[in-house]
Tab-separated table of C-alpha atoms and ligand atoms in Angstrom:
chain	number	residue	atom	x	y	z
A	947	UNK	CA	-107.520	32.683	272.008
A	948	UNK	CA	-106.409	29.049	273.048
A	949	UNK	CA	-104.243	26.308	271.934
A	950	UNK	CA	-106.021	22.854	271.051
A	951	UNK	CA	-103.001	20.601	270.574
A	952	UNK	CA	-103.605	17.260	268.820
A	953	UNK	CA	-100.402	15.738	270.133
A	954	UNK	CA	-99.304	12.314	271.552
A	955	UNK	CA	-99.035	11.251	275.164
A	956	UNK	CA	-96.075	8.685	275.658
A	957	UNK	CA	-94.978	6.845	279.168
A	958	UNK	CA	-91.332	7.838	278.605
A	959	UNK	CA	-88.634	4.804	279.221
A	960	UNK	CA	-85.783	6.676	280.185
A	961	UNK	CA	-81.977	4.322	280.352
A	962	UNK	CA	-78.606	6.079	281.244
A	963	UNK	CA	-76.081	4.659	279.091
A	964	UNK	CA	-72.125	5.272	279.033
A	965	UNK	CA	-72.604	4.871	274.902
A	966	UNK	CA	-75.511	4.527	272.421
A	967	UNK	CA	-76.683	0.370	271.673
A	968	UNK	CA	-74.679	-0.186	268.267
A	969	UNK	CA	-76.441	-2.932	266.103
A	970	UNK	CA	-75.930	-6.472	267.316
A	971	UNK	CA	-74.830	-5.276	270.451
A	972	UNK	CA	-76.016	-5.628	273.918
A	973	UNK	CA	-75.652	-2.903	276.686
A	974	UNK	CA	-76.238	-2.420	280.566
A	975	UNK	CA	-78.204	0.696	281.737
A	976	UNK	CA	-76.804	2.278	284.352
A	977	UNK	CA	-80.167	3.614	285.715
A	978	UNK	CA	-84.365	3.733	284.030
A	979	UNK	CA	-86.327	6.023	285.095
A	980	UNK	CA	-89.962	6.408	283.800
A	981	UNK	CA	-91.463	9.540	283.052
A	982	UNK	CA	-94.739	11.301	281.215
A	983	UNK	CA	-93.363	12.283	277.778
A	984	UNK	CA	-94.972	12.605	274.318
A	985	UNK	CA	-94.184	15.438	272.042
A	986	UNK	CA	-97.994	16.263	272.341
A	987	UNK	CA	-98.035	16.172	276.279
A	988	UNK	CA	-94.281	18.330	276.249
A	989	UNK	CA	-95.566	21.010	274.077
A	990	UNK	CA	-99.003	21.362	275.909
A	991	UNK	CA	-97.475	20.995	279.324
A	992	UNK	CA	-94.978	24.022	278.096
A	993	UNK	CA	-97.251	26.160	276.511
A	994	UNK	CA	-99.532	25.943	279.577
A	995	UNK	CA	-96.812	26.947	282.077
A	996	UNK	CA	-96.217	29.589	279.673
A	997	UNK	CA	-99.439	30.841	280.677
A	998	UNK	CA	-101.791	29.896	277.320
A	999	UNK	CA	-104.949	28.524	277.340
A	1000	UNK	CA	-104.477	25.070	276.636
A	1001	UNK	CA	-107.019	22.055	275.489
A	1002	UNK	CA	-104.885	18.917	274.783
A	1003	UNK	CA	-106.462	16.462	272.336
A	1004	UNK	CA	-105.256	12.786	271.711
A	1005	UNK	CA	-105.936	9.225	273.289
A	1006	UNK	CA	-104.382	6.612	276.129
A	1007	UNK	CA	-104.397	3.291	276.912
A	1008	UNK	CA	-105.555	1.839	280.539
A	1009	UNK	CA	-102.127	2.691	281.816
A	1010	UNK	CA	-102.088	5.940	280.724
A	1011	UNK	CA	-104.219	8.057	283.471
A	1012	UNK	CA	-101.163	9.767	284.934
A	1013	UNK	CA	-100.366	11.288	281.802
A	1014	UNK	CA	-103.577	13.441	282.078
A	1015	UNK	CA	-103.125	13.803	285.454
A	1016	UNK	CA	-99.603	15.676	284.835
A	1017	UNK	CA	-101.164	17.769	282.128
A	1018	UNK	CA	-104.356	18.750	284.159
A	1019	UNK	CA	-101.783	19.961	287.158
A	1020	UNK	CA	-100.391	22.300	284.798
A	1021	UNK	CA	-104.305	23.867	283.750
A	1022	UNK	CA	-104.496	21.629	280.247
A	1023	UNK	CA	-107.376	20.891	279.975
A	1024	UNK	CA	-107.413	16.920	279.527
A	1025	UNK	CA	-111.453	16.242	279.666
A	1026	UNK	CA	-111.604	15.565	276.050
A	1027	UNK	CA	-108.696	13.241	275.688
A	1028	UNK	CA	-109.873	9.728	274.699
A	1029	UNK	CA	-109.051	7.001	277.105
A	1030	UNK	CA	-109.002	3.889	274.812
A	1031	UNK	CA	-108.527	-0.143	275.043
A	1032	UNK	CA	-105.349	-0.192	273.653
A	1033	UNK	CA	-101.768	0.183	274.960
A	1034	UNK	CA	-100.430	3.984	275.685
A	1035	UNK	CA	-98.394	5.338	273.791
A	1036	UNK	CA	-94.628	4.907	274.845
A	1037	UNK	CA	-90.661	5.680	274.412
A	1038	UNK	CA	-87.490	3.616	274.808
A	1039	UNK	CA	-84.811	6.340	275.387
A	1040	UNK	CA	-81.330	6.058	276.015
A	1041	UNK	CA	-79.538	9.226	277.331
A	1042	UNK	CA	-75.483	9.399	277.194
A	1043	UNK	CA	-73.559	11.369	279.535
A	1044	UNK	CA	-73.285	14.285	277.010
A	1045	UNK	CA	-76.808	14.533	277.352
A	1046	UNK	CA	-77.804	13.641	273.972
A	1047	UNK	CA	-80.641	10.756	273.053
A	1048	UNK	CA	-81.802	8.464	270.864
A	1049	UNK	CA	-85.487	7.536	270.871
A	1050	UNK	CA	-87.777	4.744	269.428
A	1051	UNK	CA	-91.581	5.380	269.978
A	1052	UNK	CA	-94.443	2.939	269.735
A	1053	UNK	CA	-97.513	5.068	268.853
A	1054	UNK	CA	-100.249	2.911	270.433
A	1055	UNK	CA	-103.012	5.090	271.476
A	1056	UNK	CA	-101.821	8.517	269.793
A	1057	UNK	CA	-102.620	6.459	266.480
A	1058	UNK	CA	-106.485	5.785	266.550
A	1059	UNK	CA	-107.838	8.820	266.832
A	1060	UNK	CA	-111.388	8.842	264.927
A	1061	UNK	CA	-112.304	11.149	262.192
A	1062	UNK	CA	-116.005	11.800	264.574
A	1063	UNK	CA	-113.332	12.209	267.539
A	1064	UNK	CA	-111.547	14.908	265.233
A	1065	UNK	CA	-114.858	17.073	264.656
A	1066	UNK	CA	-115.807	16.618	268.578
A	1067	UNK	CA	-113.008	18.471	269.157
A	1068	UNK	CA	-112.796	20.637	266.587
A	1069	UNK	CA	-116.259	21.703	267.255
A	1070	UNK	CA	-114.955	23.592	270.384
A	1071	UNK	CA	-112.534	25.654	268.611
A	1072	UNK	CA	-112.744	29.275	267.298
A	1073	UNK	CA	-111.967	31.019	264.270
A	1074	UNK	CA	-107.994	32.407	264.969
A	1075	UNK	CA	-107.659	30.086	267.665
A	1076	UNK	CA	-104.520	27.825	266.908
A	1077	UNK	CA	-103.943	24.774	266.251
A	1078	UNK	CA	-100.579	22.738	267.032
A	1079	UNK	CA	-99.827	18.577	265.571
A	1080	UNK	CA	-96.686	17.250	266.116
A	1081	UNK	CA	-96.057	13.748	263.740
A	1082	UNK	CA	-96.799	11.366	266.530
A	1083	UNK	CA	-100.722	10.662	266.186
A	1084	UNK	CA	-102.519	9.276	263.324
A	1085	UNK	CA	-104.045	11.467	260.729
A	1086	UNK	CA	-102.500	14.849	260.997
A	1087	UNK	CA	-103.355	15.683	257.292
A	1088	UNK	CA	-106.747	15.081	258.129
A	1089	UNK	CA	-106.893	17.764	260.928
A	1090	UNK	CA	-105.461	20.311	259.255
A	1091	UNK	CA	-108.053	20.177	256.525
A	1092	UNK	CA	-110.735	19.648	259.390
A	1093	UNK	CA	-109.259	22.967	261.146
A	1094	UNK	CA	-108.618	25.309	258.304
A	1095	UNK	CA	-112.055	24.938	257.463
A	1096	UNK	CA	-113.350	26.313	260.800
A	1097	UNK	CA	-110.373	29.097	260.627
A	1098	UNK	CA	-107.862	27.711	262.770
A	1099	UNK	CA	-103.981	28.887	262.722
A	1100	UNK	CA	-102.258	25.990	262.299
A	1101	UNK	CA	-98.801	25.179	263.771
A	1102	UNK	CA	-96.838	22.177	262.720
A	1103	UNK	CA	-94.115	20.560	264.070
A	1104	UNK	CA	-92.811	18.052	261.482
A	1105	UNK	CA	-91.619	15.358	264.101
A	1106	UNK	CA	-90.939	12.705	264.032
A	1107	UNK	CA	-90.523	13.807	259.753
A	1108	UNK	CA	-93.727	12.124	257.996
A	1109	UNK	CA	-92.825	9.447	255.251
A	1110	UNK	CA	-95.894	11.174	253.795
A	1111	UNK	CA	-95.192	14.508	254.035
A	1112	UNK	CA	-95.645	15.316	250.121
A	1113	UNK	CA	-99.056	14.399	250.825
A	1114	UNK	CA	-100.187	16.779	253.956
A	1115	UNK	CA	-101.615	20.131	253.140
A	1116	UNK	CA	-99.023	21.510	254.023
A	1117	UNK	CA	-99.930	25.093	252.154
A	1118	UNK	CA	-102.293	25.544	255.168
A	1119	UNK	CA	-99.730	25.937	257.352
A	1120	UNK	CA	-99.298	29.117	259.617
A	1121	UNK	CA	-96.353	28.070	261.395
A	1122	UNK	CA	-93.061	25.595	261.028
A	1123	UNK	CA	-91.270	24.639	263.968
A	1124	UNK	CA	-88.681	22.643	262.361
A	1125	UNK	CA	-84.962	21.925	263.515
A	1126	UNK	CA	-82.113	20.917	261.091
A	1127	UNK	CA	-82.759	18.227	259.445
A	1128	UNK	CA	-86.765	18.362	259.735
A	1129	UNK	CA	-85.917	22.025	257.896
A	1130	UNK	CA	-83.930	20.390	255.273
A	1131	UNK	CA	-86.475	17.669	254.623
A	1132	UNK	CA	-89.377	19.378	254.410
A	1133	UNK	CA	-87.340	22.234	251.729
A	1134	UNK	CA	-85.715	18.983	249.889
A	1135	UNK	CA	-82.221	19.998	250.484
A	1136	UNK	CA	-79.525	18.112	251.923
A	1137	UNK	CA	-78.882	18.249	255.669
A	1138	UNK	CA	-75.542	20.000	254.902
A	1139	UNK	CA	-77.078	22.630	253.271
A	1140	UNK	CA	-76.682	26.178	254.945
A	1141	UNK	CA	-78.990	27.507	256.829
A	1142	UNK	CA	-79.713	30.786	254.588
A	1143	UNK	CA	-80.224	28.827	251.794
A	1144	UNK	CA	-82.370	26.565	253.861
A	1145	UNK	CA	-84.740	29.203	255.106
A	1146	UNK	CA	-85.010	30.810	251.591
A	1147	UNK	CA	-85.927	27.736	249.757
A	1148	UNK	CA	-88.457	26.792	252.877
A	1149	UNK	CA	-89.877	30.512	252.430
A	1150	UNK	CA	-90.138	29.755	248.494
A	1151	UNK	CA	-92.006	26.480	248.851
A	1152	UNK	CA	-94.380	27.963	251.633
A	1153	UNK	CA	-94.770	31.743	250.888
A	1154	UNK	CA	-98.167	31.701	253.716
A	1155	UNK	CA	-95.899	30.284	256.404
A	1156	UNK	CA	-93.407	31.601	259.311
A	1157	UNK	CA	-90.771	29.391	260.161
A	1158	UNK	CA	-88.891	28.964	263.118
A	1159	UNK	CA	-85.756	26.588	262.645
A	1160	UNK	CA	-84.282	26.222	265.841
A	1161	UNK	CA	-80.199	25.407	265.568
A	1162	UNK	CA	-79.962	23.500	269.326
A	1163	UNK	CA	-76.098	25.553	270.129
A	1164	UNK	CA	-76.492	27.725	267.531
A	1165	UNK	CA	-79.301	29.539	268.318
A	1166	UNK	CA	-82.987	29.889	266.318
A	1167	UNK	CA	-83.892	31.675	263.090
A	1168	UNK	CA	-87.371	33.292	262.310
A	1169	UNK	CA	-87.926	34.032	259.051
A	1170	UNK	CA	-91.225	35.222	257.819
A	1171	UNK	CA	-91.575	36.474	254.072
A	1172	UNK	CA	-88.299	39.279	254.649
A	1173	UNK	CA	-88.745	39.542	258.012
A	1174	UNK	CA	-85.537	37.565	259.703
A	1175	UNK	CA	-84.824	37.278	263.391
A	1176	UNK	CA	-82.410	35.554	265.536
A	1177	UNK	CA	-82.061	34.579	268.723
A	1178	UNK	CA	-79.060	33.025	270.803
A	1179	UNK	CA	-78.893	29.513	272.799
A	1180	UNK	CA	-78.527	30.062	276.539
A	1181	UNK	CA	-75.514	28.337	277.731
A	1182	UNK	CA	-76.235	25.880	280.547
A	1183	UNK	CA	-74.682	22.015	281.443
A	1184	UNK	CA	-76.222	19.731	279.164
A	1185	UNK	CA	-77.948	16.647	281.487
A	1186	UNK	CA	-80.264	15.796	279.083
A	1187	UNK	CA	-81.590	17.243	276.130
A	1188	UNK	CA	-84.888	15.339	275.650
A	1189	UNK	CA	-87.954	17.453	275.174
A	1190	UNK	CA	-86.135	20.340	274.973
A	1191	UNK	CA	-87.566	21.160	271.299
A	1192	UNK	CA	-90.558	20.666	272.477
A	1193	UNK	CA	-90.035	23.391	275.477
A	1194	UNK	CA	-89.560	25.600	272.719
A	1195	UNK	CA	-92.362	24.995	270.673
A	1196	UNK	CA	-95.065	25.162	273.412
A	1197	UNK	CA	-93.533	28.521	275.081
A	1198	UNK	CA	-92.879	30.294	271.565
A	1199	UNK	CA	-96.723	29.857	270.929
A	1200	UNK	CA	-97.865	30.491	274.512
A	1201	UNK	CA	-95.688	33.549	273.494
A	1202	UNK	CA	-97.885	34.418	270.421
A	1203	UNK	CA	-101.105	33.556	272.507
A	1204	UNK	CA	-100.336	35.921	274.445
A	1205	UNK	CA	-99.270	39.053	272.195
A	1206	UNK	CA	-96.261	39.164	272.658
A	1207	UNK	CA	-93.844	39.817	270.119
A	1208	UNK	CA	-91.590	37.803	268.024
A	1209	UNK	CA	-88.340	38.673	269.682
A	1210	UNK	CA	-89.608	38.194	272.679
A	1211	UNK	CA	-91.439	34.612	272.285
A	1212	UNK	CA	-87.713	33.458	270.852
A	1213	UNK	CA	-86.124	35.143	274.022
A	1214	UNK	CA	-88.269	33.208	276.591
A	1215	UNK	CA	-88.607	29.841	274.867
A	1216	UNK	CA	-84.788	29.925	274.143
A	1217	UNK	CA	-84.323	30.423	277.669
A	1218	UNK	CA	-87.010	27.568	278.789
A	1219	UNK	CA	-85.529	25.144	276.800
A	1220	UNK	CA	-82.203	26.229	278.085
A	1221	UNK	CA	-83.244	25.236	281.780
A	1222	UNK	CA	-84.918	21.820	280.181
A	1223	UNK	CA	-81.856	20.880	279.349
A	1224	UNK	CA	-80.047	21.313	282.748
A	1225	UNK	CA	-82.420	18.852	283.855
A	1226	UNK	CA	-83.090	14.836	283.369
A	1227	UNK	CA	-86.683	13.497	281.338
A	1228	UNK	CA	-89.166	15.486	279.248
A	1229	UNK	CA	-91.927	16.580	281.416
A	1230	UNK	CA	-90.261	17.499	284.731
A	1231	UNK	CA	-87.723	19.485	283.010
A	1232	UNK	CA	-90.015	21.952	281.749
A	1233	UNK	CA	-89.850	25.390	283.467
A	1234	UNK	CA	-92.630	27.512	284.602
A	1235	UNK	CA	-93.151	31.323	283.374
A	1236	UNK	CA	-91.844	32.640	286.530
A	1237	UNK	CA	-88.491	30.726	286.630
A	1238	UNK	CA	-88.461	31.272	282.660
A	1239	UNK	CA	-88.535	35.206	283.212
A	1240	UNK	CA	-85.847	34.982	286.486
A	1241	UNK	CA	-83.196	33.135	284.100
A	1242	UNK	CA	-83.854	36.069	281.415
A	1243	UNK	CA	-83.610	38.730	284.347
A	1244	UNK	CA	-80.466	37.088	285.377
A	1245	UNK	CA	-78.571	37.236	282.224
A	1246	UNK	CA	-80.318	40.719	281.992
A	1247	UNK	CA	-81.452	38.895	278.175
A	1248	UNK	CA	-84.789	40.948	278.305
A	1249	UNK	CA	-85.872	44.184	279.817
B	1576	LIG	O1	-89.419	15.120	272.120
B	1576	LIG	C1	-89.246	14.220	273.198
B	1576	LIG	C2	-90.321	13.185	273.188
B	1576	LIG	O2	-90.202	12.395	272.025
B	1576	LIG	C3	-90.259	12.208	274.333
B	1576	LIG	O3	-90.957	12.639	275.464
B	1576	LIG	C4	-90.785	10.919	273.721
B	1576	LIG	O4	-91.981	10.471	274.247
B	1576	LIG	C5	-90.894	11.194	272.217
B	1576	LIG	O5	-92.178	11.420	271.839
């Protein structure tokens, strides 16, 4: 069983900065540093050192060839990605000493992927083999319909949250990997609403679906018709929490890849995103399997 993630691939623009740009203002950096980054490329590059089976699917610009280069050290396999004549993908991000971030992405390449470049790919897919789309790349309604025809399990990660999101399939859905406020969109609730009441009305609007709602400090929920799990956030110095999500997402379903079960795939990607965060940019802060398992064996988390 393998992953064929339809995801973006972004040159990441990272700025240190003692306090997010307000409107009208202007702001030094103290430092940029320039890293591969995508939600696509974070989530295949984290499933693969996971250990799954990985086929990354998407598009760059001229500029771009280092971005397959990173995934293909990893074992993605990046010989179907499209290499276009248009500008990569990118991010501005600014980073604050607390860690946190605020991004702005320009799609570029991620958004002109063809409908024949769809069924290429798809074409090398097998029935129960997943699926994973984040909301960076053009058409993601398009290849869920294109990949529940042929069988697929389809994971979605709602982010950034689609203006369009009333109009995805989104009854086809396997798997939610929301946060917060992607929860509380997509179950048409306020942000403030609690978290129970969140994952009931989310389990009411999508009765096929699992849903894993991570909670950043506060841990993740699974909830899957009555079946409810939770799992803890590893504590650990926040140096930057970019791409951490997206740690989470790709080991969770390297975890189900794999076999393994649910307690365990929240136990391991809980604890990769954990070391993601004690480390600066998206890509290079992902964790291998092996250093994934010796932080678990170190807090004695998992026997
Ligand atoms: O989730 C983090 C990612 O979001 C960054 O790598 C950036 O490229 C944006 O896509």
């Amino acid at each position: 069983m393998k992953i064929i993630n339809f995801g973006s691939l972004n040159i990441d623009r990272v700025y240190s900065v003692a306090a997010f740009v307000s409107p009208g203002e202007t702001i030094h950096a103290d430092s940029l540093r320039i890293y591969p980054g995508g939600k696509g490329l974070n989530q295949s590059l984290a499933a693969a050192r996971a250990g799954a089976d990985v086929l990354h699917a998407g598009a760059v610009g001229p500029e771009g060839a280092f971005l397959l280069a990173e995934l293909a050290a990893s074992g993605v396999d990046v010989s179907h990605i499209s290499r276009l004549d248009v500008e990569t993908g990118h991010a501005v991000i600014q980073v604050n000493p607390a860690g946190q971030n605020c991004i702005i992405v320009f799609g570029g390449a991620n958004r002109h992927l063809s409908a024949s470049y769809m069924d290429e790919v798809l074409a090398l897919s097998c029935p129960g083999d997943y699926l994973l789309l984040q909301n960076e790349t053009n058409a993601v309604g398009n290849i869920m319909q294109k990949a529940h025809e042929r069988g697929l399990q389809i994971v979605f990660n709602p982010s950034p949250f689609p203006q369009n999101a009333k109009e995805l399939p989104l009854e086809l859905v396997s798997f939610f990997m929301v946060n917060e406020t992607e929860g509380a969109l997509l179950a048409g609730l306020d942000t403030s609403a609690p978290k129970e009441a969140l994952l009931g009305a989310l389990a009411g609007r999508y009765p096929q679906a699992a849903f894993v709602l991570t909670l950043g400090s506060g841990g993740v929920e699974y909830r899957k018709g009555e079946q409810r799990l939770f799992h803890r956030a590893y504590s650990v110095e926040a140096v930057d929490t970019t791409a951490a999500g997206d740690t989470f997402c790709g080991y969770f379903l390297s975890g189900l890849c794999g076999g393994r079960p649910i307690e365990r795939c929240l136990a391991e990607a809980s604890a990769a995103a954990a070391i993601a965060v004690s480390r600066s940019g998206a890509a290079p802060s992902i964790p291998d399997y092996r250093e994934t398992v010796s932080f678990l064996e170190a807090r004695r988390a998992w026997r």
